[in-house]
mmCIF file of C-alpha atoms in Angstrom:
data_model
loop_
_atom_site.group_PDB
_atom_site.id
_atom_site.type_symbol
_atom_site.label_atom_id
_atom_site.label_comp_id
_atom_site.label_asym_id
_atom_site.label_seq_id
_atom_site.Cartn_x
_atom_site.Cartn_y
_atom_site.Cartn_z
ATOM 1 C CA LEU A 73 -20.925 -66.621 -11.388
ATOM 2 C CA TYR A 74 -18.075 -68.399 -12.480
ATOM 3 C CA SER A 75 -15.720 -67.335 -9.823
ATOM 4 C CA ARG A 76 -18.284 -68.318 -7.260
ATOM 5 C CA ALA A 77 -19.066 -71.579 -8.576
ATOM 6 C CA CYS A 78 -15.259 -72.590 -8.372
ATOM 7 C CA ARG A 79 -15.417 -71.624 -4.753
ATOM 8 C CA ILE A 80 -18.103 -74.149 -4.362
ATOM 9 C CA GLU A 81 -15.899 -76.760 -6.469
ATOM 10 C CA GLU A 82 -12.982 -76.247 -4.127
ATOM 11 C CA GLU A 83 -14.680 -76.566 -0.951
ATOM 12 C CA LEU A 84 -16.677 -80.075 -2.324
ATOM 13 C CA LEU A 85 -13.628 -81.720 -3.550
ATOM 14 C CA PRO A 86 -11.521 -81.963 -0.439
ATOM 15 C CA ARG A 87 -14.803 -83.499 1.009
ATOM 16 C CA GLY A 88 -14.410 -86.475 -1.140
ATOM 17 C CA LEU A 89 -17.430 -85.848 -3.743
ATOM 18 C CA GLU A 90 -17.742 -88.357 -6.399
ATOM 19 C CA PRO A 91 -20.438 -88.546 -9.529
ATOM 20 C CA ASN A 92 -23.761 -89.786 -8.484
ATOM 21 C CA GLN A 93 -23.338 -88.463 -4.647
ATOM 22 C CA LEU A 94 -26.009 -86.142 -3.866
ATOM 23 C CA VAL A 95 -25.417 -82.426 -2.193
ATOM 24 C CA GLY A 96 -28.290 -80.851 -0.802
ATOM 25 C CA ILE A 97 -29.459 -77.249 -1.737
ATOM 26 C CA VAL A 98 -31.641 -75.411 0.643
ATOM 27 C CA MET A 99 -32.388 -72.055 -0.371
ATOM 28 C CA GLU A 100 -34.724 -69.784 -1.428
ATOM 29 C CA LYS A 101 -34.725 -68.292 -4.911
ATOM 30 C CA GLY A 102 -31.529 -66.287 -5.579
ATOM 31 C CA TRP A 103 -28.229 -65.877 -7.198
ATOM 32 C CA GLU A 104 -26.885 -68.584 -4.655
ATOM 33 C CA GLN A 105 -29.043 -71.441 -6.020
ATOM 34 C CA VAL A 106 -27.348 -71.097 -9.570
ATOM 35 C CA VAL A 107 -23.686 -70.858 -7.893
ATOM 36 C CA ALA A 108 -24.504 -73.831 -5.803
ATOM 37 C CA VAL A 109 -25.928 -76.036 -8.730
ATOM 38 C CA LEU A 110 -22.936 -74.968 -10.884
ATOM 39 C CA GLY A 111 -19.957 -75.687 -7.903
ATOM 40 C CA ILE A 112 -21.885 -79.413 -7.229
ATOM 41 C CA LEU A 113 -21.840 -80.200 -10.901
ATOM 42 C CA PHE A 114 -18.349 -78.467 -11.569
ATOM 43 C CA ALA A 115 -17.066 -80.754 -8.440
ATOM 44 C CA GLY A 116 -18.811 -83.886 -10.099
ATOM 45 C CA GLY A 117 -21.711 -84.249 -7.852
ATOM 46 C CA ALA A 118 -25.226 -84.052 -8.147
ATOM 47 C CA TYR A 119 -27.624 -81.633 -6.511
ATOM 48 C CA MET A 120 -30.723 -82.157 -4.598
ATOM 49 C CA PRO A 121 -32.897 -79.257 -3.944
ATOM 50 C CA VAL A 122 -35.067 -78.952 -0.700
ATOM 51 C CA ASP A 123 -37.556 -76.050 -0.328
ATOM 52 C CA PRO A 124 -36.757 -74.316 3.037
ATOM 53 C CA GLU A 125 -40.475 -73.722 3.900
ATOM 54 C CA LEU A 126 -40.744 -77.509 4.428
ATOM 55 C CA PRO A 127 -41.306 -78.510 8.078
ATOM 56 C CA PRO A 128 -38.030 -79.624 9.719
ATOM 57 C CA GLU A 129 -38.569 -83.238 10.088
ATOM 58 C CA ARG A 130 -39.592 -83.351 6.174
ATOM 59 C CA GLN A 131 -36.148 -81.702 5.420
ATOM 60 C CA ARG A 132 -34.208 -84.221 7.868
ATOM 61 C CA TYR A 133 -36.189 -87.052 6.073
ATOM 62 C CA LEU A 134 -35.268 -85.871 2.474
ATOM 63 C CA ILE A 135 -31.412 -85.399 3.521
ATOM 64 C CA GLU A 136 -31.343 -88.817 4.930
ATOM 65 C CA ASN A 137 -32.971 -90.173 2.343
ATOM 66 C CA GLY A 138 -30.730 -88.874 0.003
ATOM 67 C CA ASP A 139 -27.658 -89.716 1.843
ATOM 68 C CA VAL A 140 -26.935 -86.399 1.719
ATOM 69 C CA LYS A 141 -23.348 -85.400 3.528
ATOM 70 C CA VAL A 142 -23.326 -81.699 2.790
ATOM 71 C CA VAL A 143 -25.839 -78.963 2.222
ATOM 72 C CA LEU A 144 -25.430 -75.709 0.652
ATOM 73 C CA THR A 145 -27.700 -72.867 2.129
ATOM 74 C CA GLN A 146 -27.688 -68.852 2.450
ATOM 75 C CA SER A 147 -27.383 -66.934 5.468
ATOM 76 C CA SER A 148 -31.231 -65.741 5.351
ATOM 77 C CA VAL A 149 -32.348 -69.101 5.843
ATOM 78 C CA ARG A 150 -29.712 -71.043 7.791
ATOM 79 C CA ASN A 151 -31.463 -71.124 10.814
ATOM 80 C CA ARG A 152 -34.327 -72.731 9.260
ATOM 81 C CA VAL A 153 -32.222 -75.658 7.750
ATOM 82 C CA SER A 154 -32.792 -79.097 9.722
ATOM 83 C CA VAL A 155 -30.421 -81.809 9.243
ATOM 84 C CA PRO A 156 -28.829 -84.316 10.926
ATOM 85 C CA ASP A 157 -25.745 -83.918 13.179
ATOM 86 C CA GLU A 158 -23.336 -85.411 10.617
ATOM 87 C CA VAL A 159 -24.311 -83.520 7.833
ATOM 88 C CA GLU A 160 -22.115 -80.417 6.998
ATOM 89 C CA VAL A 161 -23.822 -76.951 6.287
ATOM 90 C CA LEU A 162 -22.248 -74.437 4.077
ATOM 91 C CA THR A 163 -23.205 -70.834 3.564
ATOM 92 C CA VAL A 164 -22.782 -69.972 -0.176
ATOM 93 C CA ASP A 165 -23.229 -66.091 0.442
ATOM 94 C CA GLN A 166 -20.378 -66.027 2.846
ATOM 95 C CA MET A 167 -17.915 -67.548 0.712
ATOM 96 C CA GLU A 168 -15.363 -65.417 -1.173
ATOM 97 C CA PRO A 169 -15.392 -66.029 -5.042
ATOM 98 C CA LEU A 170 -12.066 -67.842 -6.514
ATOM 99 C CA GLU A 171 -10.928 -65.064 -8.825
ATOM 100 C CA GLY A 172 -8.684 -65.705 -11.735
ATOM 101 C CA ARG A 173 -9.756 -68.901 -12.721
ATOM 102 C CA PRO A 174 -9.898 -69.650 -16.395
ATOM 103 C CA PRO A 175 -12.555 -71.778 -17.679
ATOM 104 C CA VAL A 176 -11.470 -75.403 -17.911
ATOM 105 C CA ALA A 177 -13.040 -78.750 -19.287
ATOM 106 C CA ARG A 178 -14.317 -80.904 -16.315
ATOM 107 C CA THR A 179 -14.345 -84.643 -16.766
ATOM 108 C CA ARG A 180 -15.608 -86.058 -13.629
ATOM 109 C CA GLN A 181 -18.834 -87.114 -14.812
ATOM 110 C CA LYS A 182 -20.502 -89.228 -17.651
ATOM 111 C CA ARG A 183 -23.317 -88.336 -19.560
ATOM 112 C CA GLU A 184 -25.211 -91.192 -17.506
ATOM 113 C CA ASP A 185 -24.232 -89.882 -14.371
ATOM 114 C CA LEU A 186 -26.823 -87.913 -11.959
ATOM 115 C CA ALA A 187 -27.352 -84.209 -12.611
ATOM 116 C CA TYR A 188 -30.088 -83.820 -9.979
ATOM 117 C CA VAL A 189 -32.781 -85.522 -7.852
ATOM 118 C CA ILE A 190 -36.077 -83.879 -7.157
ATOM 119 C CA TYR A 191 -38.664 -85.458 -4.784
ATOM 120 C CA THR A 192 -42.231 -85.312 -5.775
ATOM 121 C CA SER A 193 -44.963 -85.707 -3.287
ATOM 122 C CA GLY A 194 -45.352 -89.591 -3.716
ATOM 123 C CA SER A 195 -48.341 -91.535 -3.967
ATOM 124 C CA THR A 196 -47.968 -92.997 -0.578
ATOM 125 C CA GLY A 197 -47.354 -89.778 1.223
ATOM 126 C CA GLN A 198 -43.510 -90.395 1.309
ATOM 127 C CA PRO A 199 -41.632 -88.223 -0.765
ATOM 128 C CA LYS A 200 -40.011 -90.244 -4.100
ATOM 129 C CA GLY A 201 -36.622 -88.966 -5.506
ATOM 130 C CA VAL A 202 -36.999 -88.599 -9.374
ATOM 131 C CA MET A 203 -33.507 -89.098 -10.737
ATOM 132 C CA ILE A 204 -32.365 -87.428 -13.827
ATOM 133 C CA ASP A 205 -29.219 -87.651 -15.838
ATOM 134 C CA HIS A 206 -26.974 -85.416 -17.570
ATOM 135 C CA ARG A 207 -27.982 -86.631 -21.127
ATOM 136 C CA GLY A 208 -31.972 -86.032 -20.271
ATOM 137 C CA ALA A 209 -31.503 -82.486 -18.662
ATOM 138 C CA VAL A 210 -29.028 -81.537 -21.839
ATOM 139 C CA ASN A 211 -31.396 -82.794 -24.280
ATOM 140 C CA THR A 212 -34.277 -80.585 -22.946
ATOM 141 C CA VAL A 213 -32.078 -77.646 -22.739
ATOM 142 C CA LEU A 214 -30.720 -77.991 -26.472
ATOM 143 C CA ASP A 215 -34.312 -78.962 -27.629
ATOM 144 C CA ILE A 216 -35.955 -75.459 -26.017
ATOM 145 C CA ASN A 217 -33.119 -73.362 -27.060
ATOM 146 C CA ARG A 218 -33.729 -74.650 -30.690
ATOM 147 C CA ARG A 219 -37.077 -74.751 -31.074
ATOM 148 C CA PHE A 220 -37.301 -70.867 -29.614
ATOM 149 C CA GLY A 221 -33.915 -69.499 -30.930
ATOM 150 C CA VAL A 222 -32.716 -68.499 -27.563
ATOM 151 C CA GLY A 223 -29.347 -66.737 -27.938
ATOM 152 C CA PRO A 224 -26.991 -64.530 -26.170
ATOM 153 C CA GLY A 225 -29.431 -61.604 -26.556
ATOM 154 C CA ASP A 226 -32.258 -63.179 -24.598
ATOM 155 C CA ARG A 227 -33.584 -63.044 -21.107
ATOM 156 C CA VAL A 228 -35.756 -65.133 -19.100
ATOM 157 C CA LEU A 229 -37.574 -64.377 -15.768
ATOM 158 C CA ALA A 230 -36.887 -67.602 -13.978
ATOM 159 C CA LEU A 231 -39.841 -68.084 -11.806
ATOM 160 C CA SER A 232 -39.618 -71.790 -10.745
ATOM 161 C CA ARG A 233 -38.573 -73.249 -7.645
ATOM 162 C CA LEU A 234 -35.271 -75.151 -7.896
ATOM 163 C CA ASN A 235 -37.556 -78.181 -6.492
ATOM 164 C CA PHE A 236 -39.408 -78.122 -9.595
ATOM 165 C CA ASP A 237 -38.298 -79.730 -12.989
ATOM 166 C CA LEU A 238 -38.659 -76.397 -15.016
ATOM 167 C CA SER A 239 -36.036 -74.684 -12.751
ATOM 168 C CA VAL A 240 -33.470 -76.882 -14.817
ATOM 169 C CA TYR A 241 -34.142 -74.671 -18.211
ATOM 170 C CA ASP A 242 -34.452 -71.560 -15.915
ATOM 171 C CA ILE A 243 -30.660 -72.176 -15.406
ATOM 172 C CA PHE A 244 -29.140 -73.956 -17.686
ATOM 173 C CA GLY A 245 -31.331 -73.112 -20.820
ATOM 174 C CA LEU A 246 -30.048 -69.424 -20.394
ATOM 175 C CA LEU A 247 -26.228 -69.917 -19.505
ATOM 176 C CA ALA A 248 -25.929 -72.609 -22.118
ATOM 177 C CA ALA A 249 -27.177 -69.887 -24.802
ATOM 178 C CA GLY A 250 -25.182 -67.102 -23.400
ATOM 179 C CA GLY A 251 -28.264 -65.251 -22.293
ATOM 180 C CA THR A 252 -29.464 -63.649 -19.018
ATOM 181 C CA ILE A 253 -31.448 -65.140 -16.003
ATOM 182 C CA VAL A 254 -33.453 -62.459 -14.395
ATOM 183 C CA MET A 255 -34.768 -63.468 -10.855
ATOM 184 C CA ALA A 256 -37.631 -62.403 -8.820
ATOM 185 C CA ALA A 257 -36.650 -61.289 -5.220
ATOM 186 C CA ALA A 258 -37.159 -64.004 -2.941
ATOM 187 C CA ASP A 259 -39.710 -62.215 -0.624
ATOM 188 C CA LEU A 260 -41.351 -61.117 -4.290
ATOM 189 C CA ALA A 261 -41.363 -64.531 -5.547
ATOM 190 C CA GLN A 262 -45.364 -64.736 -5.705
ATOM 191 C CA ASP A 263 -45.886 -61.194 -6.424
ATOM 192 C CA THR A 264 -47.227 -60.666 -10.032
ATOM 193 C CA THR A 265 -46.746 -56.755 -9.996
ATOM 194 C CA HIS A 266 -43.011 -57.652 -9.179
ATOM 195 C CA TRP A 267 -42.725 -59.921 -12.273
ATOM 196 C CA THR A 268 -44.194 -56.883 -14.382
ATOM 197 C CA GLN A 269 -41.294 -54.411 -12.959
ATOM 198 C CA LEU A 270 -39.019 -57.150 -13.672
ATOM 199 C CA VAL A 271 -40.278 -57.850 -17.435
#
């Protein structure tokens, strides 16, 4: 996971990614989402999930509204990604991991910098971006882990879509505690029988 996230980081840094700059993630549920989120944060940016099931014009609107320059996706949804011509699209599952990189402290961001932006439906019919900084996300993760005693031996069935706020805990809560994220297969994400098998 770390080696793959480092590959994303290495791809994004030469493209001039800076704190508070958004990188789009247009993916179905899967390990690639976790790698993409971590790689973007390693590189100092913020992530913006876009559901690949959205109509093409809505995808384009979100990408343009978020001033996104790079979008990360998966091979399985690449042909459903709709972005303006000037936006670069990188396919995460086709990137080779960077092996042998020891973990290092990264200081590209401050606590008040953006961690992610999630678009809501909006009361006017136009989506509105909700901006969350690192401080807010970390407080949530630490509070839940303390409250429920989450540790390295724990596993969580991560069902939340990346464009839903609770997905933040699905990813960072378990990783922060050294636990295990268990994900449903993308094509069975709504199948409760599949959930039962995973549990």
